[in-house]
GROMACS .gro file of C-alpha atoms in nm:
model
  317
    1UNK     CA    1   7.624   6.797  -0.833
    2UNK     CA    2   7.810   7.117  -0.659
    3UNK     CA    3   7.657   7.360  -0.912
    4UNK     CA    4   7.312   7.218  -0.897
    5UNK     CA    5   7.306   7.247  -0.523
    6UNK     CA    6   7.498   7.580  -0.452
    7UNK     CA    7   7.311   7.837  -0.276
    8UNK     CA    8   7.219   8.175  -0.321
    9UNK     CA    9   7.514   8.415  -0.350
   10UNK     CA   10   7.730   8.134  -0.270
   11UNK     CA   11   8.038   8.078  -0.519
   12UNK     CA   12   8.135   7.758  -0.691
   13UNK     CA   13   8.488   7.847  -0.527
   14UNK     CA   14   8.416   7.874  -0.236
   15UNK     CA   15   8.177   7.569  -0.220
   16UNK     CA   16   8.465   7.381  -0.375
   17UNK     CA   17   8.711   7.485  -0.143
   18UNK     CA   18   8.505   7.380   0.162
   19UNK     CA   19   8.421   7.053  -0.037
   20UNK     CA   20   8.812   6.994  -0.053
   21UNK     CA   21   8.901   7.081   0.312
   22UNK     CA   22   8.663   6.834   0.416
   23UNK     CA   23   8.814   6.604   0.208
   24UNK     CA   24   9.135   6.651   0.392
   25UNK     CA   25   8.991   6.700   0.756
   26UNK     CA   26   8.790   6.346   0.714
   27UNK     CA   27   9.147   6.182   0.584
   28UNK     CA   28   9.318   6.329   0.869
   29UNK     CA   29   9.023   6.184   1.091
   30UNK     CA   30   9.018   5.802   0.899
   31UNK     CA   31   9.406   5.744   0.864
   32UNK     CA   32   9.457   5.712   1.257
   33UNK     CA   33   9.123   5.494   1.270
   34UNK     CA   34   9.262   5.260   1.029
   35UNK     CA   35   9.605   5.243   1.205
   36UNK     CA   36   9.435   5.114   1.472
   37UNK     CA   37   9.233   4.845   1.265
   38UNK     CA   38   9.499   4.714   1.155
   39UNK     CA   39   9.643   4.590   1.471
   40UNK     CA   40   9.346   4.422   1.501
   41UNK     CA   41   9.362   4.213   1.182
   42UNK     CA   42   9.477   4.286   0.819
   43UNK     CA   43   9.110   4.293   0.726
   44UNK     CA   44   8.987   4.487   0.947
   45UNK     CA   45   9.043   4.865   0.772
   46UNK     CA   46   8.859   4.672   0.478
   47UNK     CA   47   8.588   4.613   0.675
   48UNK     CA   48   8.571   5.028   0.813
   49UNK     CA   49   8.607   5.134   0.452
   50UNK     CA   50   8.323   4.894   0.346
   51UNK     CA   51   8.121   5.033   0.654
   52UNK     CA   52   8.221   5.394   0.572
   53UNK     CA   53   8.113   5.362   0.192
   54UNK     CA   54   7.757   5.206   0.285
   55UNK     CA   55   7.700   5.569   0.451
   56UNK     CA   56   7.786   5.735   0.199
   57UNK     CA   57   7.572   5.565  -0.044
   58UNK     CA   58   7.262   5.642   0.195
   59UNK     CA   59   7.365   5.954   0.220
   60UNK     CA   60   7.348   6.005  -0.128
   61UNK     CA   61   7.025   5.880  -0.161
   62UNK     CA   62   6.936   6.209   0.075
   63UNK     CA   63   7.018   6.450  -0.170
   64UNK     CA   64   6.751   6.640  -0.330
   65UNK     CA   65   6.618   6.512  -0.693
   66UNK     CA   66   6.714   6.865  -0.874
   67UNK     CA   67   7.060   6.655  -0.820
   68UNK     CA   68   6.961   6.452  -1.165
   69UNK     CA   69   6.782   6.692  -1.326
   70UNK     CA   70   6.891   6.945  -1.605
   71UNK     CA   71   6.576   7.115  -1.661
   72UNK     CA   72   6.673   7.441  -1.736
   73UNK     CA   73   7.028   7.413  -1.837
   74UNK     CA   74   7.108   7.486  -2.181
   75UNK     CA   75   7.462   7.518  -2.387
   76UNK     CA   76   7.658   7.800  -2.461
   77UNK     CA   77   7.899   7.999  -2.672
   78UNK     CA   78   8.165   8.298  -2.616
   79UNK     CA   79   8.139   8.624  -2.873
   80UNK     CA   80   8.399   8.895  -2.894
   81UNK     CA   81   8.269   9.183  -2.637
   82UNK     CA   82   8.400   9.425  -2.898
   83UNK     CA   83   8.246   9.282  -3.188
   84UNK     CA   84   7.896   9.216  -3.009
   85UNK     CA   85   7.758   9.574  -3.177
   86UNK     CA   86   7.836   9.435  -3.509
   87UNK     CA   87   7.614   9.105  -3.505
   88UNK     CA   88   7.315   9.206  -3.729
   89UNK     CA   89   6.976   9.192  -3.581
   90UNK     CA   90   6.795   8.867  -3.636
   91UNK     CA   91   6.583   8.863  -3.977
   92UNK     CA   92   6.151   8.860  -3.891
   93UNK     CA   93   6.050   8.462  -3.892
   94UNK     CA   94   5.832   8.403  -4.194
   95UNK     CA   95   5.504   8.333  -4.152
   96UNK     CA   96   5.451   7.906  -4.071
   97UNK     CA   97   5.788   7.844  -3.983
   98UNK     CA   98   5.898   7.755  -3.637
   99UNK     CA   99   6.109   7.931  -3.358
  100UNK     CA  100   6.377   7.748  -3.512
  101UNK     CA  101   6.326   7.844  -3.859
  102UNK     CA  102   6.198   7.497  -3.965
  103UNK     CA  103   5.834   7.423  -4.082
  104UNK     CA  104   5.558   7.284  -3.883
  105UNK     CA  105   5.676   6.932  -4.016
  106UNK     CA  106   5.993   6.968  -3.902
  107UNK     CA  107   6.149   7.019  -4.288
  108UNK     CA  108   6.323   7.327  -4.409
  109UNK     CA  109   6.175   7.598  -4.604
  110UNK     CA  110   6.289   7.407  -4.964
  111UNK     CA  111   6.160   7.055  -4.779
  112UNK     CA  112   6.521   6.942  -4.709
  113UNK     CA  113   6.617   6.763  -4.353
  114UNK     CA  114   6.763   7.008  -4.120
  115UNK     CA  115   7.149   6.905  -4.087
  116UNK     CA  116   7.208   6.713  -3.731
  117UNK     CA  117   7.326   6.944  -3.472
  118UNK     CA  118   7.686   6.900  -3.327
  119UNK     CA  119   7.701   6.865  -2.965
  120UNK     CA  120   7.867   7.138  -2.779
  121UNK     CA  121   8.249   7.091  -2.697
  122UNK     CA  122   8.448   7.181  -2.423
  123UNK     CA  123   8.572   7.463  -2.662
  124UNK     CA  124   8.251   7.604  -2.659
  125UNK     CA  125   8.302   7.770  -2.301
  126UNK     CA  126   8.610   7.972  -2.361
  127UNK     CA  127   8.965   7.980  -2.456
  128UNK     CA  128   9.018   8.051  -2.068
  129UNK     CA  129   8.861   7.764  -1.935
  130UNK     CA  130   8.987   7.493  -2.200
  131UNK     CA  131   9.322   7.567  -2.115
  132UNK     CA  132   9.285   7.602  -1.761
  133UNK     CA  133   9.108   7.270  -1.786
  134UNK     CA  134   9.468   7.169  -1.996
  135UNK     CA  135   9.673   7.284  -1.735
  136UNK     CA  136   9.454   7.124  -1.484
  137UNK     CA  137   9.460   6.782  -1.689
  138UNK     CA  138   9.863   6.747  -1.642
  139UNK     CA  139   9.854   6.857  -1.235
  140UNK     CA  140   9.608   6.561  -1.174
  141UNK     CA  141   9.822   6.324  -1.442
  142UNK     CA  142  10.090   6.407  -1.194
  143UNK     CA  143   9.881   6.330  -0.863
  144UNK     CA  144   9.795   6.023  -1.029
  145UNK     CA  145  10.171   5.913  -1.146
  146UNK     CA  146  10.264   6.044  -0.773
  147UNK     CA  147  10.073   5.824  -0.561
  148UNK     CA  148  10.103   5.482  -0.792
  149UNK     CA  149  10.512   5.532  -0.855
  150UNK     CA  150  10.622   5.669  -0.518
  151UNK     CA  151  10.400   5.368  -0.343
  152UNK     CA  152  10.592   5.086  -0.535
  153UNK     CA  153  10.921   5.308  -0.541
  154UNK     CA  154  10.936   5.340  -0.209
  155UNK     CA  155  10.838   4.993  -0.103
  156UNK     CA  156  11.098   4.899  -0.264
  157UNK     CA  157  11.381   5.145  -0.208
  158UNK     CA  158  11.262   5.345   0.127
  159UNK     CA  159  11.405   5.716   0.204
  160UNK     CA  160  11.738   5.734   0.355
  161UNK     CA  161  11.745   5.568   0.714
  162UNK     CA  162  11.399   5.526   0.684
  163UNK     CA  163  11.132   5.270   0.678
  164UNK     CA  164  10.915   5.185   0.331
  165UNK     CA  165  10.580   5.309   0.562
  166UNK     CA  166  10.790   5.585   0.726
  167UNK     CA  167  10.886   5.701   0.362
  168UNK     CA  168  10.505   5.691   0.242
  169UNK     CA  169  10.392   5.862   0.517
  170UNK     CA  170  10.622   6.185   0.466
  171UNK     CA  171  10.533   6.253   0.077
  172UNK     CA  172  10.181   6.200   0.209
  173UNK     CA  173  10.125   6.442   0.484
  174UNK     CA  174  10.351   6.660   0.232
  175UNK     CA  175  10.145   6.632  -0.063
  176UNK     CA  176   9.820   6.685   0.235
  177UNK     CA  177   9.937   7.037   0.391
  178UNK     CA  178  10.066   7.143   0.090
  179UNK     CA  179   9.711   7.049  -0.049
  180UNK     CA  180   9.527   7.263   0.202
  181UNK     CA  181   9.783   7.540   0.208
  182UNK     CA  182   9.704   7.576  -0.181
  183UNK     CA  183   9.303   7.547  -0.056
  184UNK     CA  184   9.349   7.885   0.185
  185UNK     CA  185   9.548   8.075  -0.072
  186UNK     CA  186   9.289   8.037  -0.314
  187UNK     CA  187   8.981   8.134  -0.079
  188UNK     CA  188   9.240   8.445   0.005
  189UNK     CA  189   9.308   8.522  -0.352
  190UNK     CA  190   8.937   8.519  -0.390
  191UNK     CA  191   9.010   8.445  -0.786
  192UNK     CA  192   9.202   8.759  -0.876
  193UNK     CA  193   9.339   8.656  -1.225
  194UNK     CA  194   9.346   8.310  -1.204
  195UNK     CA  195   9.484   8.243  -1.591
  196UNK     CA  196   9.815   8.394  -1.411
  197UNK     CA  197   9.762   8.174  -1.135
  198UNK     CA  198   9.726   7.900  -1.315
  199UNK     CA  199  10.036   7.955  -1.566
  200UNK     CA  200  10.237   8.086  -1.291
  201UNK     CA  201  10.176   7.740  -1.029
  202UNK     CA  202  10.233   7.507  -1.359
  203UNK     CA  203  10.578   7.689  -1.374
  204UNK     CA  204  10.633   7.647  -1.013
  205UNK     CA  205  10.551   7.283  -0.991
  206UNK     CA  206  10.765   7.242  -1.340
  207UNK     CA  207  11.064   7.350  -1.161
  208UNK     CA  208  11.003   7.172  -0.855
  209UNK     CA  209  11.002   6.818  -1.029
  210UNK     CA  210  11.347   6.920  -1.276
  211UNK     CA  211  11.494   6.978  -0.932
  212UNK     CA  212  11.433   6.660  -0.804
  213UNK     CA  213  11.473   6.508  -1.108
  214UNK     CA  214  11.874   6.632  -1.046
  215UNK     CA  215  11.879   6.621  -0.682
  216UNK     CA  216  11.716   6.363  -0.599
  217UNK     CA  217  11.608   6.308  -0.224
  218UNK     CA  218  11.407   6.258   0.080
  219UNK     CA  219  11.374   6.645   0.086
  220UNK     CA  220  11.338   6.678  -0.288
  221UNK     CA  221  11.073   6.400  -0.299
  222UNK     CA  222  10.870   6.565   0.039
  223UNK     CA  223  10.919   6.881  -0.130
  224UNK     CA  224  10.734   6.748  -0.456
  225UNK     CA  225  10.497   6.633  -0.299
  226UNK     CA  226  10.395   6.939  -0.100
  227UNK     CA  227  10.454   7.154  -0.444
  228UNK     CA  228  10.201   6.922  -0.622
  229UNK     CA  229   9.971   6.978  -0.330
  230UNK     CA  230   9.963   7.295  -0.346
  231UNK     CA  231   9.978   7.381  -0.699
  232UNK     CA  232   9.663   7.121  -0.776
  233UNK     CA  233   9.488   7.284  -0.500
  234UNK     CA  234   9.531   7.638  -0.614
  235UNK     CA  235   9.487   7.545  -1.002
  236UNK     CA  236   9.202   7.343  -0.959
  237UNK     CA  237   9.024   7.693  -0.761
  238UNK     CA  238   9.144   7.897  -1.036
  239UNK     CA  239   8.971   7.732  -1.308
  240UNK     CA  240   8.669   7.686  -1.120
  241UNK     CA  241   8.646   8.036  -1.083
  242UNK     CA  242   8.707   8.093  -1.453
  243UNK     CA  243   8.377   7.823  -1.488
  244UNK     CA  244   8.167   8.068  -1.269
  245UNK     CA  245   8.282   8.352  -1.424
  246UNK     CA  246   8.313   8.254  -1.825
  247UNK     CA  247   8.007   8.020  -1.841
  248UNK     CA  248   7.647   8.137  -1.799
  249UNK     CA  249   7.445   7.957  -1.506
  250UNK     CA  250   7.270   7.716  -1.764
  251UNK     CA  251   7.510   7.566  -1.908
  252UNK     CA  252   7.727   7.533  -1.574
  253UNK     CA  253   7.667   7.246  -1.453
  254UNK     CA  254   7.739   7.059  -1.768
  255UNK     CA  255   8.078   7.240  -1.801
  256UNK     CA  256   8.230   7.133  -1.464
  257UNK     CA  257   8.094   6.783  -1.482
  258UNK     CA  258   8.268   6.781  -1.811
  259UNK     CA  259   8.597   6.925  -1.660
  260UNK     CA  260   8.570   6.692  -1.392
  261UNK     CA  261   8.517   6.385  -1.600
  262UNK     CA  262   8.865   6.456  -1.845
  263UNK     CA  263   9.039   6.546  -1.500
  264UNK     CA  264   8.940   6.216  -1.374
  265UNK     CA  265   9.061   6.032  -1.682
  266UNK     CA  266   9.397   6.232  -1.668
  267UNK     CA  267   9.474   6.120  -1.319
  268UNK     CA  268   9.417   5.760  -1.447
  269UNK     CA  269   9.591   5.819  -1.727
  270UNK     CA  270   9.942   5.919  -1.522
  271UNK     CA  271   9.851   5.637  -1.272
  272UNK     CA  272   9.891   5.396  -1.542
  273UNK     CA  273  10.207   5.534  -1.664
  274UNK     CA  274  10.338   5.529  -1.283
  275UNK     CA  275  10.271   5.171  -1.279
  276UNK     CA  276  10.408   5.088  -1.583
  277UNK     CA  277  10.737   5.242  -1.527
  278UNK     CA  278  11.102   5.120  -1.393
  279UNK     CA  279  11.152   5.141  -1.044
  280UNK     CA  280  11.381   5.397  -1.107
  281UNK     CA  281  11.385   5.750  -0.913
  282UNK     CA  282  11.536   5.996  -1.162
  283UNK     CA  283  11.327   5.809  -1.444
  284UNK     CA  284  11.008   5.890  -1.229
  285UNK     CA  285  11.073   6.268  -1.120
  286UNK     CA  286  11.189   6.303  -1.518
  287UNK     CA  287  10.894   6.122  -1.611
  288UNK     CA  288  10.694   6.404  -1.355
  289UNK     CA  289  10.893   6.685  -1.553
  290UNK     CA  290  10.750   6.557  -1.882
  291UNK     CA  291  10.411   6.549  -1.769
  292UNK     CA  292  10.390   6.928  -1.670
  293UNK     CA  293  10.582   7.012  -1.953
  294UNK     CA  294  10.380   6.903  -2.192
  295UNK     CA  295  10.055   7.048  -2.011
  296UNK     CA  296  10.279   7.377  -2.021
  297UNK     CA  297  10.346   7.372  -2.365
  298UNK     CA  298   9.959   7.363  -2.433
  299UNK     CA  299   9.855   7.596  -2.203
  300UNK     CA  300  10.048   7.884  -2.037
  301UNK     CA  301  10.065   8.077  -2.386
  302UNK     CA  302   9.681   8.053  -2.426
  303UNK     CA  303   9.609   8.159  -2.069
  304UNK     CA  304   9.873   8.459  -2.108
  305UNK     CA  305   9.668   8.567  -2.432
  306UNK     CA  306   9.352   8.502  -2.273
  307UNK     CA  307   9.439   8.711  -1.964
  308UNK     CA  308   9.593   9.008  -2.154
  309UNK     CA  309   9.238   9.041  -2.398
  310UNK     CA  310   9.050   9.035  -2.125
  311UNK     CA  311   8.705   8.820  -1.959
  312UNK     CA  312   8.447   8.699  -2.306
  313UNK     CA  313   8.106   8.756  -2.253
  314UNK     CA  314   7.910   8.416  -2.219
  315UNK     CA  315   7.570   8.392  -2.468
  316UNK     CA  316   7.340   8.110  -2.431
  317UNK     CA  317   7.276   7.951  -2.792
   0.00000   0.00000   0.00000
């Protein structure tokens, strides 16, 4: 939807960034209005949510029809910018066959079928941007195992002279200014090398969990939580901005609706593993470790290599 409805001059960034911030200004606005539901009744925050989600759903019916339409858009592919000179010229069409090389009847010049045509894969944009979208995949697996462990963790075994809502309440306005913190970096960085970025914040938010994997605490925990704020924030900007830069307009929209689909999935994917899991702390924060490592080990050498060669120069197919 954001790259259908972006305006002129106006950077999928920067509409992103402003998309997130009002994310976090209308939680800030809803938590204290459902505080005060609930001394009301138990049901009554239910009731605000279902109110809250029947505007949105009109609201959605506003937007313009260009919304569900991909006239226009069109897949791409990546060529070496110093090999472009070296790609022959294309051969004159023979006379009957179609723009596609196919006869009028569809049939090949020797009256075979044409083979079926392989849908485009998220390789298809870029080394850049499929292992950004990597790197991405393991900070929302971690958001995901986050939010589902801590919640029943917690419950269960509250922070130090603390209560179990007192406890949930710290890693969440943690993870939430850390969250917009990473939001005004990237609008400041305005997307200056964001393969660094992105390999540099997956290091940072590595360390982070090892730490309170071996020191675990209420300051360790608040301090994950802020990291993985911060570092989703930030790494989710970056590879938007490597979308915007490494994918022609056609095929735009496709590619972040793709990238935001697997990102999706990836934050289910580490809920379900936070449910599944012990009720044990260090288990959990090693558990957190494991996650970015393995989106490390997929990723940071490809965006390294990517960033030394340099930006690929997008050709529609």
């Amino acid at each position: 939807v954001v790259p259908r409805l972006l305006p002129p001059k106006f950077s999928l960034v920067k509409a992103n960034s402003r998309v997130t911030l009002a994310g976090l200004l209308a939680t800030g606005v809803a938590a204290p209005i459902g505080a005060g539901l609930q001394t009301i009744g138990s049901a009554w925050p239910l009731y605000g949510a279902c109110v809250i989600f029947i505007a949105g759903t009109f609201l959605a019916f506003t937007l313009p029809h260009k919304v569900d339409s991909a006239k226009g858009e069109r897949r791409a592919r990546l060529i070496d910018p110093h090999g472009e000179e070296a790609v022959p010229p294309p051969a004159p069409k023979p006379r009957g066959l179609r723009k596609d090389g196919l006869r009028k009847d569809g049939l090949r010049r020797n009256g075979e079928k044409p083979a079926k045509e392989r849908p485009p894969g998220l390789r298809s944009v870029g080394g850049s941007v499929f292992h950004g979208l990597q790197a991405n995949a393991s900070h929302r697996a971690l958001s995901g195992f986050l939010i589902f462990f801590l919640a029943f963790l917690l419950r269960e075994h509250p922070m130090a002279g603390q209560s179990a809502a007192v406890s949930l309440a710290i890693v969440g306005v943690s993870a939430g200014v850390g969250n917009a913190c990473g939001t005004a970096v990237g609008a400041w960085l305005r997307a200056r090398g964001p393969e660094v970025i992105i390999a540099t914040v997956l290091g940072l938010a590595l360390g982070t969990a090892v730490l309170a994997a071996v020191f675990f605490s209420t300051a360790a925990v608040a301090a994950l939580g802020a990291v993985a704020g911060f570092t989703q924030a930030l790494s989710k900007l970056s590879l938007d901005a490597m979308i915007q830069r490494d994918v022609p307009e056609e095929v735009r929209t496709s590619a972040f609706a793709r990238s935001e689909t697997l990102l999706q999935m990836a934050w289910v994917v580490g809920g379900g593993i936070g449910i599944a899991l012990p009720l044990n702390a260090v288990l959990g924060m090693s558990v957190a470790a494991g996650i970015l490592a393995l989106g490390a080990a997929t990723s940071v050498r490809g965006l390294l290599g990517a960033a030394r060669r340099g930006t690929p120069h997008p050709r529609v197919a």
